[in-house]
Amino acid sequence: QLINRRVILRFLKDMLSYDVRHTPFTLIGTELKAYRDIDVAINAKAHKIRIGGIIDRLDCTLIEGTPTMRVIDYKTGFNIQGEIPSVEDIFNPDFIKNHSDYYLQTFLYSIIVRHSEKLNPRRLPVSPQLLFVQKTHNPDYTPVLQIGDKPVWDIAEHEDKYISCLSALISEIFNPDIPFTAQPNETNCKYCGFR
């Protein structure tokens, strides 16, 4: 328990130091429920599917002089995230080893916040970010997600492609003519939360 206590205290101090380095910001909330209906075609019929989850942290800060909402997903593991070259690759199973699933979640939450009258009444730009707690002690660390080598400062530039890919994936999942099959690349299974 003493070791756990020391680790937790170190993480808390690192997190507080990180936040101090990035002031000023306004904390909008933590553990916020965020959902959205998206249109999908299932067997050539239009359906609305509700999708979403819980945002770890939502805040507002100035990024290069522009007020910006930050959707922050905390990660307690090591930052083993690799490059995601395009929005389409978020949905490509070959990129699960690069933690495309983290992108899938954080991009979705950012799009929901972008259109939420409650969470973003001023319609500010929204930046998806992954905050790896173990990296916060590094003054050069940035949690901003990137597509290729370009930081995503505003989810708006990727929204249409993301929603299109997400709708296609959901349509495929609900299509009774496409059976569930085993993942052809077994190495991807070692990164699966259901392993």
PDB file of N, CA and C in Angstrom, residues 14-15 18-19 21-22 61-64 68 70-75 77-82 102-103 106 127-154:
ATOM      1  N   ASP A  14       2.709  15.309 -10.504  1.00  0.00           N
ATOM      2  CA  ASP A  14       3.030  15.523 -11.924  1.00  0.00           C
ATOM      3  C   ASP A  14       1.848  16.149 -12.657  1.00  0.00           C
ATOM      4  N   MET A  15       0.635  15.669 -12.363  1.00  0.00           N
ATOM      5  CA  MET A  15      -0.556  16.207 -13.009  1.00  0.00           C
ATOM      6  C   MET A  15      -0.777  17.674 -12.625  1.00  0.00           C
ATOM      7  N   TYR A  18       1.752  19.758 -14.375  1.00  0.00           N
ATOM      8  CA  TYR A  18       1.371  19.871 -15.786  1.00  0.00           C
ATOM      9  C   TYR A  18       0.293  20.939 -15.949  1.00  0.00           C
ATOM     10  N   ASP A  19      -0.736  20.877 -15.101  1.00  0.00           N
ATOM     11  CA  ASP A  19      -1.825  21.849 -15.191  1.00  0.00           C
ATOM     12  C   ASP A  19      -1.326  23.271 -14.925  1.00  0.00           C
ATOM     13  N   ARG A  21       1.607  24.442 -15.602  1.00  0.00           N
ATOM     14  CA  ARG A  21       2.330  24.873 -16.812  1.00  0.00           C
ATOM     15  C   ARG A  21       1.380  25.276 -17.929  1.00  0.00           C
ATOM     16  N   HIS A  22       0.136  24.823 -17.882  1.00  0.00           N
ATOM     17  CA  HIS A  22      -0.806  25.088 -18.968  1.00  0.00           C
ATOM     18  C   HIS A  22      -1.948  26.020 -18.553  1.00  0.00           C
ATOM     19  N   THR A  61      -9.239  26.501 -22.950  1.00  0.00           N
ATOM     20  CA  THR A  61      -7.993  27.241 -22.803  1.00  0.00           C
ATOM     21  C   THR A  61      -7.712  28.008 -24.075  1.00  0.00           C
ATOM     22  N   LEU A  62      -6.699  28.845 -24.037  1.00  0.00           N
ATOM     23  CA  LEU A  62      -6.257  29.542 -25.242  1.00  0.00           C
ATOM     24  C   LEU A  62      -5.191  28.699 -25.925  1.00  0.00           C
ATOM     25  N   ILE A  63      -5.400  28.395 -27.201  1.00  0.00           N
ATOM     26  CA  ILE A  63      -4.390  27.706 -27.997  1.00  0.00           C
ATOM     27  C   ILE A  63      -4.026  28.653 -29.130  1.00  0.00           C
ATOM     28  N   GLU A  64      -2.809  29.146 -29.078  1.00  0.00           N
ATOM     29  CA  GLU A  64      -2.324  30.136 -30.044  1.00  0.00           C
ATOM     30  C   GLU A  64      -3.289  31.314 -30.149  1.00  0.00           C
ATOM     31  N   THR A  68     -10.257  27.537 -27.037  1.00  0.00           N
ATOM     32  CA  THR A  68     -10.454  26.188 -27.571  1.00  0.00           C
ATOM     33  C   THR A  68     -10.879  25.252 -26.451  1.00  0.00           C
ATOM     34  N   ARG A  70     -10.886  21.569 -24.899  1.00  0.00           N
ATOM     35  CA  ARG A  70     -10.036  20.382 -24.958  1.00  0.00           C
ATOM     36  C   ARG A  70     -10.797  19.200 -24.375  1.00  0.00           C
ATOM     37  N   VAL A  71     -10.976  18.167 -25.193  1.00  0.00           N
ATOM     38  CA  VAL A  71     -11.540  16.910 -24.718  1.00  0.00           C
ATOM     39  C   VAL A  71     -10.342  16.051 -24.351  1.00  0.00           C
ATOM     40  N   ILE A  72     -10.185  15.803 -23.062  1.00  0.00           N
ATOM     41  CA  ILE A  72      -8.996  15.095 -22.577  1.00  0.00           C
ATOM     42  C   ILE A  72      -9.398  13.731 -22.045  1.00  0.00           C
ATOM     43  N   ASP A  73      -8.749  12.719 -22.597  1.00  0.00           N
ATOM     44  CA  ASP A  73      -8.938  11.347 -22.128  1.00  0.00           C
ATOM     45  C   ASP A  73      -7.664  10.960 -21.393  1.00  0.00           C
ATOM     46  N   TYR A  74      -7.785  10.646 -20.117  1.00  0.00           N
ATOM     47  CA  TYR A  74      -6.620  10.256 -19.321  1.00  0.00           C
ATOM     48  C   TYR A  74      -6.224   8.819 -19.641  1.00  0.00           C
ATOM     49  N   LYS A  75      -4.930   8.591 -19.722  1.00  0.00           N
ATOM     50  CA  LYS A  75      -4.385   7.247 -19.912  1.00  0.00           C
ATOM     51  C   LYS A  75      -3.332   7.016 -18.839  1.00  0.00           C
ATOM     52  N   GLY A  77      -1.492   4.113 -18.669  1.00  0.00           N
ATOM     53  CA  GLY A  77      -0.414   3.264 -19.168  1.00  0.00           C
ATOM     54  C   GLY A  77       0.682   4.092 -19.804  1.00  0.00           C
ATOM     55  N   PHE A  78       1.657   3.390 -20.371  1.00  0.00           N
ATOM     56  CA  PHE A  78       2.737   4.063 -21.066  1.00  0.00           C
ATOM     57  C   PHE A  78       2.267   4.515 -22.442  1.00  0.00           C
ATOM     58  N   ASN A  79       2.839   5.597 -22.914  1.00  0.00           N
ATOM     59  CA  ASN A  79       2.480   6.129 -24.226  1.00  0.00           C
ATOM     60  C   ASN A  79       3.162   5.285 -25.297  1.00  0.00           C
ATOM     61  N   ILE A  80       2.474   4.234 -25.729  1.00  0.00           N
ATOM     62  CA  ILE A  80       3.019   3.382 -26.778  1.00  0.00           C
ATOM     63  C   ILE A  80       2.279   3.637 -28.081  1.00  0.00           C
ATOM     64  N   GLN A  81       1.664   4.795 -28.145  1.00  0.00           N
ATOM     65  CA  GLN A  81       0.857   5.169 -29.282  1.00  0.00           C
ATOM     66  C   GLN A  81       1.762   5.394 -30.494  1.00  0.00           C
ATOM     67  N   GLY A  82       1.356   4.844 -31.631  1.00  0.00           N
ATOM     68  CA  GLY A  82       2.088   5.060 -32.869  1.00  0.00           C
ATOM     69  C   GLY A  82       1.337   6.035 -33.754  1.00  0.00           C
ATOM     70  N   TYR A 102      -8.014   4.569 -29.172  1.00  0.00           N
ATOM     71  CA  TYR A 102      -7.995   5.802 -28.381  1.00  0.00           C
ATOM     72  C   TYR A 102      -8.492   6.971 -29.231  1.00  0.00           C
ATOM     73  N   TYR A 103      -8.060   7.004 -30.480  1.00  0.00           N
ATOM     74  CA  TYR A 103      -8.498   8.046 -31.406  1.00  0.00           C
ATOM     75  C   TYR A 103     -10.002   7.937 -31.651  1.00  0.00           C
ATOM     76  N   THR A 106     -11.788   9.407 -28.561  1.00  0.00           N
ATOM     77  CA  THR A 106     -11.575  10.827 -28.292  1.00  0.00           C
ATOM     78  C   THR A 106     -12.079  11.710 -29.427  1.00  0.00           C
ATOM     79  N   SER A 127     -10.387  20.396 -29.489  1.00  0.00           N
ATOM     80  CA  SER A 127      -9.167  19.626 -29.741  1.00  0.00           C
ATOM     81  C   SER A 127      -9.190  18.321 -28.950  1.00  0.00           C
ATOM     82  N   PRO A 128      -9.080  17.155 -29.636  1.00  0.00           N
ATOM     83  CA  PRO A 128      -9.022  15.871 -28.927  1.00  0.00           C
ATOM     84  C   PRO A 128      -7.614  15.620 -28.390  1.00  0.00           C
ATOM     85  N   GLN A 129      -7.535  15.192 -27.128  1.00  0.00           N
ATOM     86  CA  GLN A 129      -6.215  15.007 -26.518  1.00  0.00           C
ATOM     87  C   GLN A 129      -6.196  13.766 -25.637  1.00  0.00           C
ATOM     88  N   LEU A 130      -5.054  13.076 -25.654  1.00  0.00           N
ATOM     89  CA  LEU A 130      -4.814  11.927 -24.775  1.00  0.00           C
ATOM     90  C   LEU A 130      -3.737  12.325 -23.782  1.00  0.00           C
ATOM     91  N   LEU A 131      -4.078  12.321 -22.514  1.00  0.00           N
ATOM     92  CA  LEU A 131      -3.126  12.727 -21.492  1.00  0.00           C
ATOM     93  C   LEU A 131      -2.581  11.485 -20.794  1.00  0.00           C
ATOM     94  N   PHE A 132      -1.370  11.080 -21.187  1.00  0.00           N
ATOM     95  CA  PHE A 132      -0.708   9.951 -20.542  1.00  0.00           C
ATOM     96  C   PHE A 132      -0.087  10.453 -19.249  1.00  0.00           C
ATOM     97  N   VAL A 133      -0.651  10.033 -18.120  1.00  0.00           N
ATOM     98  CA  VAL A 133      -0.269  10.536 -16.809  1.00  0.00           C
ATOM     99  C   VAL A 133       1.233  10.380 -16.583  1.00  0.00           C
ATOM    100  N   GLN A 134       1.817   9.282 -17.050  1.00  0.00           N
ATOM    101  CA  GLN A 134       3.234   9.037 -16.797  1.00  0.00           C
ATOM    102  C   GLN A 134       4.146   9.953 -17.611  1.00  0.00           C
ATOM    103  N   LYS A 135       3.595  10.708 -18.540  1.00  0.00           N
ATOM    104  CA  LYS A 135       4.403  11.620 -19.361  1.00  0.00           C
ATOM    105  C   LYS A 135       4.312  13.073 -18.904  1.00  0.00           C
ATOM    106  N   THR A 136       3.422  13.362 -17.957  1.00  0.00           N
ATOM    107  CA  THR A 136       3.156  14.754 -17.592  1.00  0.00           C
ATOM    108  C   THR A 136       4.345  15.448 -16.922  1.00  0.00           C
ATOM    109  N   HIS A 137       5.310  14.698 -16.415  1.00  0.00           N
ATOM    110  CA  HIS A 137       6.486  15.317 -15.790  1.00  0.00           C
ATOM    111  C   HIS A 137       7.424  15.937 -16.830  1.00  0.00           C
ATOM    112  N   ASN A 138       7.312  15.510 -18.097  1.00  0.00           N
ATOM    113  CA  ASN A 138       8.166  15.996 -19.174  1.00  0.00           C
ATOM    114  C   ASN A 138       7.633  17.349 -19.669  1.00  0.00           C
ATOM    115  N   PRO A 139       8.427  18.424 -19.563  1.00  0.00           N
ATOM    116  CA  PRO A 139       7.925  19.744 -19.968  1.00  0.00           C
ATOM    117  C   PRO A 139       7.630  19.859 -21.467  1.00  0.00           C
ATOM    118  N   ASP A 140       8.170  18.971 -22.279  1.00  0.00           N
ATOM    119  CA  ASP A 140       7.934  19.015 -23.729  1.00  0.00           C
ATOM    120  C   ASP A 140       6.766  18.144 -24.168  1.00  0.00           C
ATOM    121  N   TYR A 141       6.157  17.437 -23.238  1.00  0.00           N
ATOM    122  CA  TYR A 141       5.077  16.519 -23.586  1.00  0.00           C
ATOM    123  C   TYR A 141       3.844  17.282 -24.046  1.00  0.00           C
ATOM    124  N   THR A 142       3.217  16.794 -25.129  1.00  0.00           N
ATOM    125  CA  THR A 142       1.947  17.356 -25.585  1.00  0.00           C
ATOM    126  C   THR A 142       0.932  16.227 -25.760  1.00  0.00           C
ATOM    127  N   PRO A 143      -0.262  16.415 -25.254  1.00  0.00           N
ATOM    128  CA  PRO A 143      -1.293  15.384 -25.382  1.00  0.00           C
ATOM    129  C   PRO A 143      -2.122  15.509 -26.660  1.00  0.00           C
ATOM    130  N   VAL A 144      -1.838  16.507 -27.481  1.00  0.00           N
ATOM    131  CA  VAL A 144      -2.641  16.764 -28.680  1.00  0.00           C
ATOM    132  C   VAL A 144      -2.500  15.598 -29.659  1.00  0.00           C
ATOM    133  N   LEU A 145      -3.636  15.064 -30.110  1.00  0.00           N
ATOM    134  CA  LEU A 145      -3.607  13.982 -31.091  1.00  0.00           C
ATOM    135  C   LEU A 145      -3.189  14.513 -32.452  1.00  0.00           C
ATOM    136  N   GLN A 146      -2.583  13.637 -33.230  1.00  0.00           N
ATOM    137  CA  GLN A 146      -2.124  14.006 -34.563  1.00  0.00           C
ATOM    138  C   GLN A 146      -2.666  13.022 -35.589  1.00  0.00           C
ATOM    139  N   ILE A 147      -2.963  13.531 -36.753  1.00  0.00           N
ATOM    140  CA  ILE A 147      -3.237  12.698 -37.920  1.00  0.00           C
ATOM    141  C   ILE A 147      -2.038  12.912 -38.827  1.00  0.00           C
ATOM    142  N   GLY A 148      -1.288  11.836 -39.060  1.00  0.00           N
ATOM    143  CA  GLY A 148       0.001  11.981 -39.727  1.00  0.00           C
ATOM    144  C   GLY A 148       0.906  12.759 -38.798  1.00  0.00           C
ATOM    145  N   ASP A 149       1.496  13.814 -39.295  1.00  0.00           N
ATOM    146  CA  ASP A 149       2.352  14.646 -38.436  1.00  0.00           C
ATOM    147  C   ASP A 149       1.708  15.997 -38.130  1.00  0.00           C
ATOM    148  N   LYS A 150       0.379  16.082 -38.342  1.00  0.00           N
ATOM    149  CA  LYS A 150      -0.331  17.344 -38.133  1.00  0.00           C
ATOM    150  C   LYS A 150      -1.212  17.281 -36.884  1.00  0.00           C
ATOM    151  N   PRO A 151      -0.955  18.152 -35.892  1.00  0.00           N
ATOM    152  CA  PRO A 151      -1.797  18.166 -34.688  1.00  0.00           C
ATOM    153  C   PRO A 151      -3.246  18.523 -35.018  1.00  0.00           C
ATOM    154  N   VAL A 152      -4.163  17.924 -34.272  1.00  0.00           N
ATOM    155  CA  VAL A 152      -5.589  18.204 -34.465  1.00  0.00           C
ATOM    156  C   VAL A 152      -5.996  19.275 -33.451  1.00  0.00           C
ATOM    157  N   TRP A 153      -5.944  20.516 -33.891  1.00  0.00           N
ATOM    158  CA  TRP A 153      -6.326  21.629 -33.028  1.00  0.00           C
ATOM    159  C   TRP A 153      -7.824  21.854 -33.048  1.00  0.00           C
ATOM    160  N   ASP A 154      -8.489  21.404 -34.136  1.00  0.00           N
ATOM    161  CA  ASP A 154      -9.937  21.557 -34.237  1.00  0.00           C
ATOM    162  C   ASP A 154     -10.496  20.329 -34.952  1.00  0.00           C
TER     163      ASP A 154
END
